[in-house]
Amino acid sequence: MINLKIGQKIQLNVERLGINGEGIASYKGRLVFVPLALPKEEILAEITENARNFSRAKVIKINKKSKERVKPACPIYKDCGGCQLMHLSYQGQLDFKKDLLLQALQKYKPAGFRNYELRQTIGMENPTHYRNKLQYQVRRLTNGSIIAGLYKEGTHHLVNLENCLVTDEKTQEIANRFCQLAEQFNLPIYDERKVGGIRTLMIRRSQKTGEVQVNFVSSLPVVIQGNWVPNVDGNRNGKKIQPVRDFDRIITALTDEFTEIQAVAVNYHPKKSSEIYGDRTELVWGNAATITEGVLNYDFELSPRAFYQLNSRQAQVLYQEAVKAIGPKKTDRIIDAYCGVGTIGFALADRVKSVHGMDITPEAIFDARHNAKRLGLKNCHYEIGKAETIIPNWYKSGHRATGLIVDPPRVGLDDELLETIIHYQPEKMVYVSCNVSTLAKDLIILAQYYNVEYIQSVDMFPHTARTEAVVKLKLKSPEELKKVRNRTKFKSTGKRSIRKK
């Protein structure tokens, strides 16, 4: 295979887009990945990195442009890295996200994948300002100014975001005002090498009510009305802690100016780690930590740490597709694994006999229980813990599920949960995926026991290389399952493998 040198310039014909939205080309048998390049383009590229089986390059000149290329609307698009596809037409993005599924299936080859029905990606009418949650790192520059934004990909350089085109406009406005106030009051700002202070700003806005929730992550306690929040020992490793003062004044200024703010919380995160949140979150302003959001035909409340889809408008579409795929019946007993605050289960509650959900995040389950009670849903039951532990306990107590909904994080289903699903085999299942690669891996196991009736992708994150998908699965017939049992056995090794007997 040919060796390419860093800095070498080569002519490339781009063939398709990869899973991160980069162009993929082949140069004398070697794969080359080129960010910002599009299929059917002829480009001059410069090699920037070499790995064992591929190279990376950057675009020097586009000799022949794709018809789908558009001018990015964002002036800092290339620096930020939060969006990867703003140079591709929106219809082109939707086509790519369907192709993403196909690429993942072709790579992992779950049973029968060539016959899966891949439906066209459902997009948005207006794919801008859709993110209901802003989560920015906060830093002080050498000139004293304070910025909030995202790290440039692969670096520790923070890109200031003052007018993000995919973020809700009101949350962006509040973030900008906070930075101004933090400068005005000389607020301590976190620097992992030197000082402690405010490190992360989270702002979430309800599409249904317009209510806003603000959560500050701080490496130091903050002073509220003379009291430390949280109330911690004033010494750390033999050194006296200096808390963040003047915080009342910033909260008062923000809440006076933005009447949409209903709750302000502080999360205490003193450790030097890449995790965004610490273990302790306390409400410091407002009557309740929650805000009210709505989806389909019901409302629910969200705590600062509870998960909810970042795109409220497309969440309507996603949950409609999940409900459609499960095909609810009055006799159904549904298990909602990774239930979060209960959103999908609530959409089913009045159409089925019962909904049982679980999640490992206590705040999410507290919200789910509260929301179910507030909605008068007496057939909903929620527990804190892992699905692979709770589901067997439910079965031992006599609960038999007819349907299962899973909406896992990007890492996909835990091997123990896969084994649990295969052991109990509910007759129908819906898999809501936010990562096509882990979905395809999980289908290696699931497709041995379930027929994949279709996969419907939903564009939850326009202008990025990410997509969500709803997979409708139906348990195979007894005759088909007998053949599977005679041929294979699931082995939980962490590699999602099927072992021959």
Coordinates of C-alpha atoms in Angstrom, one line a residue:
M1 CA 0.0 0.0 0.0
I2 CA 1.3 3.5 -0.9
N3 CA 2.8 5.7 1.8
L4 CA 1.7 9.3 2.0
K5 CA 3.7 12.1 3.6
I6 CA 2.4 14.8 5.9
G7 CA 2.1 17.9 3.8
Q8 CA 1.8 16.0 0.5
K9 CA -0.8 17.4 -1.9
I10 CA -2.9 15.0 -3.9
Q11 CA -5.9 15.0 -6.2
L12 CA -8.9 13.1 -4.9
N13 CA -12.4 12.1 -6.1
V14 CA -14.7 12.0 -3.1
E15 CA -16.9 9.0 -3.0
R16 CA -19.2 9.3 0.0
L17 CA -19.5 10.8 3.5
G18 CA -18.3 8.9 6.6
I19 CA -19.9 8.5 10.0
N20 CA -18.5 11.8 11.2
G21 CA -19.6 13.7 8.1
E22 CA -16.2 13.8 6.5
G23 CA -15.6 13.0 2.8
I24 CA -14.1 9.6 2.0
A25 CA -11.8 9.1 -1.0
S26 CA -9.4 6.5 -2.2
Y27 CA -5.8 7.3 -3.3
K28 CA -4.0 4.3 -5.0
G29 CA -5.9 1.9 -2.7
R30 CA -5.5 3.9 0.5
L31 CA -8.5 5.5 2.3
V32 CA -8.3 9.2 2.9
F33 CA -10.8 11.1 5.1
V34 CA -11.3 14.8 4.3
P35 CA -13.5 17.0 6.5
L36 CA -15.7 19.5 4.6
A37 CA -15.5 17.6 1.3
L38 CA -18.6 16.2 -0.3
P39 CA -19.4 13.2 -2.6
K40 CA -18.8 13.7 -6.3
E41 CA -16.3 16.5 -5.7
E42 CA -12.9 16.6 -7.2
I43 CA -10.5 18.3 -4.8
L44 CA -6.9 19.1 -4.2
A45 CA -6.1 17.9 -0.6
E46 CA -3.1 18.1 1.7
I47 CA -2.2 15.1 4.0
T48 CA -2.4 16.1 7.7
E49 CA -2.2 12.7 9.5
N50 CA -1.3 9.1 8.7
A51 CA -2.7 6.0 10.6
R52 CA -2.0 2.4 9.8
N53 CA -4.9 1.9 7.4
F54 CA -5.9 5.4 6.4
S55 CA -4.9 9.0 6.1
R56 CA -6.5 12.3 6.9
A57 CA -6.3 15.4 4.8
K58 CA -7.7 19.0 4.5
V59 CA -9.2 20.6 1.4
I60 CA -6.9 23.0 -0.4
K61 CA -9.0 23.6 -3.5
I62 CA -12.3 22.3 -4.8
N63 CA -11.8 21.8 -8.6
K64 CA -15.4 20.4 -9.1
K65 CA -18.1 21.3 -6.6
S66 CA -21.0 19.1 -5.6
K67 CA -24.5 20.4 -6.6
E68 CA -25.4 19.8 -2.9
R69 CA -22.8 22.2 -1.6
V70 CA -24.1 25.4 0.1
K71 CA -22.5 28.3 1.8
P72 CA -22.5 27.7 5.6
A73 CA -24.7 30.3 7.4
C74 CA -22.5 30.3 10.5
P75 CA -19.4 32.5 10.4
I76 CA -17.4 30.3 12.9
Y77 CA -18.6 27.0 11.5
K78 CA -15.1 25.7 10.7
D79 CA -13.7 26.7 14.1
C80 CA -16.5 25.5 16.4
G81 CA -16.9 21.9 15.2
G82 CA -20.3 21.6 16.8
C83 CA -21.9 21.2 13.3
Q84 CA -20.2 19.1 10.7
L85 CA -22.6 19.4 7.7
M86 CA -23.6 23.0 7.3
H87 CA -21.9 23.1 3.9
L88 CA -24.3 20.4 2.7
S89 CA -27.9 21.2 1.6
Y90 CA -30.5 20.1 4.0
Q91 CA -32.0 17.5 1.7
G92 CA -28.5 16.2 1.2
Q93 CA -28.1 15.9 5.0
L94 CA -31.3 13.9 5.2
D95 CA -30.1 11.5 2.4
F96 CA -26.8 11.2 4.2
K97 CA -28.4 10.2 7.5
K98 CA -30.3 7.4 5.8
D99 CA -27.0 6.3 4.2
L100 CA -25.4 6.4 7.7
L101 CA -27.7 3.6 8.7
L102 CA -26.8 1.6 5.6
Q103 CA -23.1 2.1 6.2
A104 CA -23.4 0.8 9.8
L105 CA -25.4 -2.2 8.7
Q106 CA -23.0 -3.1 5.9
K107 CA -20.1 -2.9 8.4
Y108 CA -21.6 -5.1 11.1
K109 CA -23.9 -7.3 9.0
P110 CA -26.7 -8.3 11.3
A111 CA -28.9 -11.1 10.1
G112 CA -31.0 -10.2 7.1
F113 CA -29.7 -6.6 6.9
R114 CA -30.0 -6.5 3.1
N115 CA -33.7 -6.8 3.4
Y116 CA -34.3 -4.2 6.1
E117 CA -36.7 -1.4 5.1
L118 CA -34.8 1.8 5.6
R119 CA -37.2 4.7 5.5
Q120 CA -36.4 8.2 4.3
T121 CA -35.2 10.4 7.2
I122 CA -37.8 12.7 8.6
G123 CA -36.5 16.3 8.7
M124 CA -37.5 19.7 10.0
E125 CA -39.3 22.5 8.2
N126 CA -37.0 25.0 9.8
P127 CA -33.7 23.3 10.9
T128 CA -32.3 26.3 13.0
H129 CA -32.3 27.3 16.7
Y130 CA -33.7 23.9 17.6
R131 CA -31.5 23.0 20.6
N132 CA -33.5 23.5 23.8
K133 CA -30.4 23.0 26.0
L134 CA -27.2 25.0 26.0
Q135 CA -24.3 23.5 27.9
Y136 CA -21.2 25.7 27.5
Q137 CA -17.8 25.7 29.2
V138 CA -16.9 29.0 30.8
R139 CA -13.4 30.5 30.7
R140 CA -11.6 33.8 31.3
L141 CA -9.3 35.0 28.5
T142 CA -5.9 36.6 29.2
N143 CA -7.4 40.0 28.5
G144 CA -9.9 39.4 31.3
S145 CA -13.0 38.9 29.2
I146 CA -15.2 35.9 29.9
I147 CA -16.5 33.6 27.2
A148 CA -18.8 30.6 27.1
G149 CA -18.7 28.0 24.3
L150 CA -17.4 24.7 23.1
Y151 CA -14.0 23.3 22.7
K152 CA -12.6 23.1 19.1
E153 CA -12.5 19.5 18.1
G154 CA -9.4 17.7 19.3
T155 CA -8.1 20.8 21.2
H156 CA -8.4 22.6 24.5
H157 CA -9.2 25.8 22.7
L158 CA -12.6 27.2 23.7
V159 CA -14.6 28.8 20.9
N160 CA -16.8 31.6 22.0
L161 CA -20.4 31.1 20.9
E162 CA -22.4 34.3 21.0
N163 CA -24.9 33.6 18.2
C164 CA -25.2 29.9 17.7
L165 CA -27.5 29.1 14.8
V166 CA -28.7 25.7 16.2
T167 CA -29.2 26.9 19.8
D168 CA -32.5 28.4 21.2
E169 CA -32.2 32.1 20.9
K170 CA -33.4 32.9 24.4
T171 CA -30.9 30.5 26.0
Q172 CA -28.1 32.1 24.0
E173 CA -29.2 35.6 25.1
I174 CA -29.1 34.5 28.7
A175 CA -25.6 33.0 28.3
N176 CA -24.3 36.2 26.7
R177 CA -25.7 38.3 29.5
F178 CA -24.2 36.0 32.2
C179 CA -20.7 36.5 30.6
Q180 CA -21.2 40.3 30.8
L181 CA -22.3 40.1 34.4
A182 CA -19.4 37.7 35.3
E183 CA -17.0 40.3 34.0
Q184 CA -18.7 43.1 35.7
F185 CA -18.5 41.4 39.1
N186 CA -15.1 39.8 38.5
L187 CA -16.5 36.4 39.2
P188 CA -14.0 33.6 39.8
I189 CA -13.8 31.4 36.6
Y190 CA -12.5 27.9 36.6
D191 CA -9.0 27.2 35.2
E192 CA -7.8 23.7 35.7
R193 CA -4.2 24.8 36.0
K194 CA -4.6 27.7 38.4
V195 CA -7.9 28.6 40.0
G196 CA -11.4 27.4 40.9
G197 CA -14.8 28.9 40.1
I198 CA -17.6 28.6 37.6
R199 CA -16.7 26.0 35.1
T200 CA -19.9 25.2 33.1
L201 CA -23.2 26.9 32.3
M202 CA -26.3 24.9 31.5
I203 CA -29.5 26.6 30.3
R204 CA -32.6 24.7 29.2
R205 CA -35.8 26.2 27.8
S206 CA -39.2 24.6 27.5
Q207 CA -40.7 24.8 24.0
K208 CA -44.2 24.3 25.5
T209 CA -44.1 27.0 28.3
G210 CA -41.1 29.1 27.6
E211 CA -39.8 28.4 31.1
V212 CA -36.1 28.5 31.6
Q213 CA -33.9 26.5 33.9
V214 CA -30.3 27.6 34.7
N215 CA -27.7 25.3 36.3
F216 CA -24.2 26.6 37.2
V217 CA -21.4 24.0 37.6
S218 CA -18.8 25.3 40.1
S219 CA -15.6 23.9 41.5
L220 CA -16.0 26.1 44.5
P221 CA -19.0 26.7 46.9
V222 CA -21.0 29.8 46.1
V223 CA -22.3 32.3 48.7
I224 CA -26.1 32.8 48.7
Q225 CA -27.5 35.2 51.3
G226 CA -24.4 34.7 53.4
N227 CA -24.5 30.9 53.3
W228 CA -22.2 28.5 51.4
V229 CA -23.9 26.3 48.8
P230 CA -23.2 23.5 49.3
N231 CA -22.3 23.7 53.0
V232 CA -18.8 22.1 52.8
D233 CA -15.7 22.1 54.9
G234 CA -13.8 25.3 54.4
N235 CA -10.5 23.5 53.9
R236 CA -9.4 21.4 51.0
N237 CA -6.1 19.5 51.2
G238 CA -5.0 21.8 54.0
K239 CA -5.8 25.0 52.1
K240 CA -8.6 27.4 52.9
I241 CA -11.3 27.5 50.3
Q242 CA -12.4 30.9 49.0
P243 CA -16.0 30.6 47.8
V244 CA -17.6 32.4 44.8
R245 CA -19.0 35.7 46.2
D246 CA -21.4 38.2 44.7
F247 CA -23.4 35.3 43.2
D248 CA -26.6 36.7 44.6
R249 CA -26.1 39.8 42.6
I250 CA -25.7 37.9 39.3
I251 CA -28.8 35.7 40.0
T252 CA -30.8 38.8 40.9
A253 CA -29.7 40.6 37.7
L254 CA -30.4 37.6 35.5
T255 CA -33.8 36.8 37.0
D256 CA -34.9 40.4 36.9
E257 CA -34.0 40.8 33.3
F258 CA -35.2 37.4 32.1
T259 CA -38.6 36.7 33.7
E260 CA -38.7 33.3 31.8
I261 CA -36.1 31.9 34.4
Q262 CA -38.0 29.8 36.8
A263 CA -35.2 27.9 38.6
V264 CA -31.5 28.5 39.2
A265 CA -29.4 25.6 40.6
V266 CA -25.7 25.1 41.5
N267 CA -23.9 21.8 40.9
Y268 CA -20.7 21.4 43.0
H269 CA -17.9 19.7 41.0
P270 CA -14.5 20.2 42.7
K271 CA -12.7 17.3 41.0
K272 CA -10.3 17.8 38.1
S273 CA -12.1 15.5 35.6
S274 CA -13.7 15.6 32.2
E275 CA -17.1 14.8 33.7
I276 CA -19.4 17.8 33.3
Y277 CA -21.3 17.4 36.6
G278 CA -20.4 16.6 40.2
D279 CA -22.6 14.6 42.6
R280 CA -24.4 17.5 44.4
T281 CA -27.0 19.8 42.8
E282 CA -28.9 22.4 44.9
L283 CA -31.7 24.8 44.0
V284 CA -30.6 28.4 44.9
W285 CA -33.4 30.4 43.4
G286 CA -37.0 29.6 42.5
N287 CA -39.9 27.7 44.1
A288 CA -39.0 24.4 42.4
A289 CA -36.0 23.0 40.4
T290 CA -38.2 21.8 37.6
I291 CA -39.6 23.4 34.5
T292 CA -42.7 22.2 32.6
E293 CA -42.2 20.8 29.0
G294 CA -44.8 19.2 26.7
V295 CA -44.8 16.5 24.0
L296 CA -47.6 14.9 22.1
N297 CA -50.7 15.4 24.3
Y298 CA -49.3 15.7 27.8
D299 CA -47.0 17.9 30.0
F300 CA -44.2 16.8 32.3
E301 CA -41.6 18.3 34.6
L302 CA -37.8 18.3 34.1
S303 CA -35.1 18.5 36.8
P304 CA -31.8 20.1 36.0
R305 CA -30.0 16.7 35.6
A306 CA -32.8 14.8 34.0
F307 CA -32.4 13.7 30.3
Y308 CA -34.7 15.0 27.6
Q309 CA -34.3 15.2 23.9
L310 CA -32.3 18.3 22.8
N311 CA -34.7 19.0 20.0
S312 CA -38.2 19.5 21.4
R313 CA -39.8 20.0 18.0
Q314 CA -38.4 16.7 16.6
A315 CA -39.1 14.9 19.9
Q316 CA -42.8 15.1 18.9
V317 CA -41.9 13.2 15.7
L318 CA -39.6 10.7 17.4
Y319 CA -42.1 9.7 20.0
Q320 CA -44.9 9.5 17.5
E321 CA -42.8 7.1 15.5
A322 CA -42.0 5.1 18.7
V323 CA -45.7 4.8 19.6
K324 CA -46.5 3.8 16.0
A325 CA -43.8 1.2 16.0
I326 CA -44.8 -0.5 19.2
G327 CA -48.5 -0.7 18.0
P328 CA -50.1 -0.3 21.4
K329 CA -53.1 -2.5 22.4
K330 CA -55.3 -2.3 25.5
T331 CA -53.9 -5.6 26.7
D332 CA -50.3 -4.7 26.4
R333 CA -47.9 -4.5 29.3
I334 CA -45.0 -2.3 28.2
I335 CA -41.5 -2.1 29.7
D336 CA -39.8 1.3 29.1
A337 CA -36.1 0.7 29.7
Y338 CA -33.9 3.9 29.9
C339 CA -37.2 5.7 30.6
G340 CA -35.7 9.0 31.7
V341 CA -38.5 11.2 33.0
G342 CA -41.1 8.9 31.4
T343 CA -41.8 10.7 28.2
I344 CA -42.3 7.7 25.8
G345 CA -44.2 5.7 28.4
F346 CA -46.7 8.5 29.1
A347 CA -47.5 8.6 25.4
L348 CA -48.6 5.0 25.6
A349 CA -50.2 4.9 29.1
D350 CA -53.8 5.5 28.0
R351 CA -53.6 2.9 25.2
V352 CA -52.1 0.0 27.2
K353 CA -52.7 -2.0 30.4
S354 CA -49.5 -0.9 32.1
V355 CA -46.1 0.8 31.7
H356 CA -43.1 -0.2 33.8
G357 CA -40.0 2.0 33.5
M358 CA -36.5 2.2 35.0
D359 CA -33.5 4.4 34.8
I360 CA -30.2 4.6 36.7
T361 CA -30.6 8.4 37.3
P362 CA -32.5 9.0 40.5
E363 CA -33.6 12.5 39.5
A364 CA -35.2 11.2 36.3
I365 CA -37.2 8.5 38.2
F366 CA -38.3 11.1 40.8
D367 CA -39.5 13.2 37.9
A368 CA -41.2 10.2 36.2
R369 CA -43.1 9.3 39.3
H370 CA -44.1 12.9 40.0
N371 CA -45.2 13.4 36.4
A372 CA -47.2 10.2 36.3
K373 CA -49.0 11.2 39.5
R374 CA -49.7 14.7 38.2
L375 CA -51.1 13.3 35.0
G376 CA -53.3 10.8 36.9
L377 CA -51.6 7.8 35.2
K378 CA -52.2 5.0 37.8
N379 CA -50.9 2.3 35.4
C380 CA -47.3 3.6 35.4
H381 CA -44.7 2.2 37.7
Y382 CA -41.0 3.5 37.9
E383 CA -37.9 2.2 39.7
I384 CA -34.3 3.3 40.0
G385 CA -31.7 0.8 38.7
K386 CA -30.4 -1.1 35.7
A387 CA -32.9 -2.8 33.4
E388 CA -30.9 -6.1 33.5
T389 CA -31.5 -6.2 37.3
I390 CA -35.0 -4.9 37.5
I391 CA -36.6 -6.8 34.6
P392 CA -35.9 -10.3 36.1
N393 CA -37.3 -9.1 39.5
W394 CA -40.5 -8.0 37.8
Y395 CA -40.8 -11.3 36.0
K396 CA -40.3 -13.2 39.3
S397 CA -43.1 -11.1 40.8
G398 CA -45.4 -12.1 38.0
H399 CA -45.1 -9.2 35.6
R400 CA -45.0 -10.4 32.0
A401 CA -44.2 -7.8 29.3
T402 CA -45.7 -8.0 25.9
G403 CA -43.6 -5.1 24.6
L404 CA -40.3 -3.5 25.3
I405 CA -39.0 0.0 24.4
V406 CA -35.3 0.7 24.7
D407 CA -33.8 4.2 24.3
P408 CA -30.1 3.7 25.3
P409 CA -27.3 6.2 25.4
R410 CA -24.7 6.3 22.6
V411 CA -22.9 3.2 23.9
G412 CA -25.9 1.1 23.1
L413 CA -27.4 -1.8 25.0
D414 CA -25.5 -3.3 27.9
D415 CA -24.5 -7.0 27.2
E416 CA -26.4 -8.1 30.3
L417 CA -29.5 -6.3 29.1
L418 CA -29.2 -8.0 25.7
E419 CA -29.0 -11.3 27.4
T420 CA -32.0 -10.4 29.5
I421 CA -34.0 -9.5 26.4
I422 CA -33.2 -12.8 24.7
H423 CA -34.0 -14.7 27.8
Y424 CA -37.5 -13.2 28.3
Q425 CA -38.3 -12.4 24.7
P426 CA -41.2 -9.9 24.7
E427 CA -43.2 -10.4 21.6
K428 CA -42.6 -6.9 20.2
M429 CA -39.8 -4.3 20.7
V430 CA -38.9 -0.8 19.7
Y431 CA -35.3 0.3 19.7
V432 CA -34.8 4.1 19.7
S433 CA -31.2 4.7 18.8
C434 CA -28.9 7.8 18.8
N435 CA -25.9 6.0 17.4
V436 CA -26.1 4.0 14.2
S437 CA -22.9 2.0 14.9
T438 CA -24.0 0.7 18.3
L439 CA -27.4 0.0 16.9
A440 CA -26.0 -2.1 14.2
K441 CA -23.8 -4.0 16.7
D442 CA -26.8 -4.7 19.0
L443 CA -28.8 -5.9 16.0
I444 CA -26.2 -8.7 15.5
I445 CA -27.8 -10.2 18.6
L446 CA -31.3 -9.0 18.4
A447 CA -31.8 -9.9 14.7
Q448 CA -31.2 -13.6 15.6
Y449 CA -34.4 -13.6 17.6
Y450 CA -36.4 -10.7 16.2
N451 CA -37.4 -9.7 12.6
V452 CA -36.5 -6.1 11.8
E453 CA -39.7 -4.8 10.2
Y454 CA -38.3 -1.3 9.4
I455 CA -35.9 1.4 10.5
Q456 CA -37.2 5.0 10.5
S457 CA -34.5 7.7 10.9
V458 CA -35.4 11.1 12.4
D459 CA -33.2 14.1 12.1
M460 CA -32.9 15.3 15.7
F461 CA -29.7 17.2 15.1
P462 CA -29.7 19.2 11.8
H463 CA -26.3 20.2 10.4
T464 CA -24.5 17.6 12.5
A465 CA -23.5 14.0 11.5
R466 CA -25.7 12.5 14.2
T467 CA -29.2 11.0 13.6
E468 CA -31.8 9.1 15.6
A469 CA -33.6 6.0 14.4
V470 CA -36.7 4.1 15.5
V471 CA -36.5 0.3 14.9
K472 CA -39.6 -1.8 14.9
L473 CA -38.8 -5.5 15.9
K474 CA -41.1 -8.4 16.1
L475 CA -40.3 -11.7 17.8
K476 CA -39.7 -14.5 15.3
S477 CA -42.1 -17.5 15.1
P478 CA -41.6 -20.5 17.4
E479 CA -40.2 -22.5 14.4
E480 CA -37.7 -19.8 13.6
L481 CA -36.6 -19.4 17.2
K482 CA -36.1 -23.2 17.5
K483 CA -33.6 -23.1 14.7
V484 CA -31.8 -20.2 16.4
R485 CA -31.6 -22.1 19.7
N486 CA -30.2 -25.1 18.0
R487 CA -27.6 -23.1 16.1
T488 CA -26.3 -20.3 18.5
K489 CA -25.9 -19.3 22.1
F490 CA -25.4 -15.8 23.4
K491 CA -22.1 -15.1 25.0
S492 CA -21.8 -12.0 27.2
T493 CA -18.2 -11.1 26.6
G494 CA -18.4 -7.4 26.1
K495 CA -17.9 -7.9 22.4
R496 CA -21.6 -8.5 21.4
S497 CA -20.8 -11.9 19.9
I498 CA -22.6 -15.1 19.0
R499 CA -20.8 -18.3 19.9
K500 CA -21.5 -21.5 18.1
K501 CA -22.3 -24.5 20.4

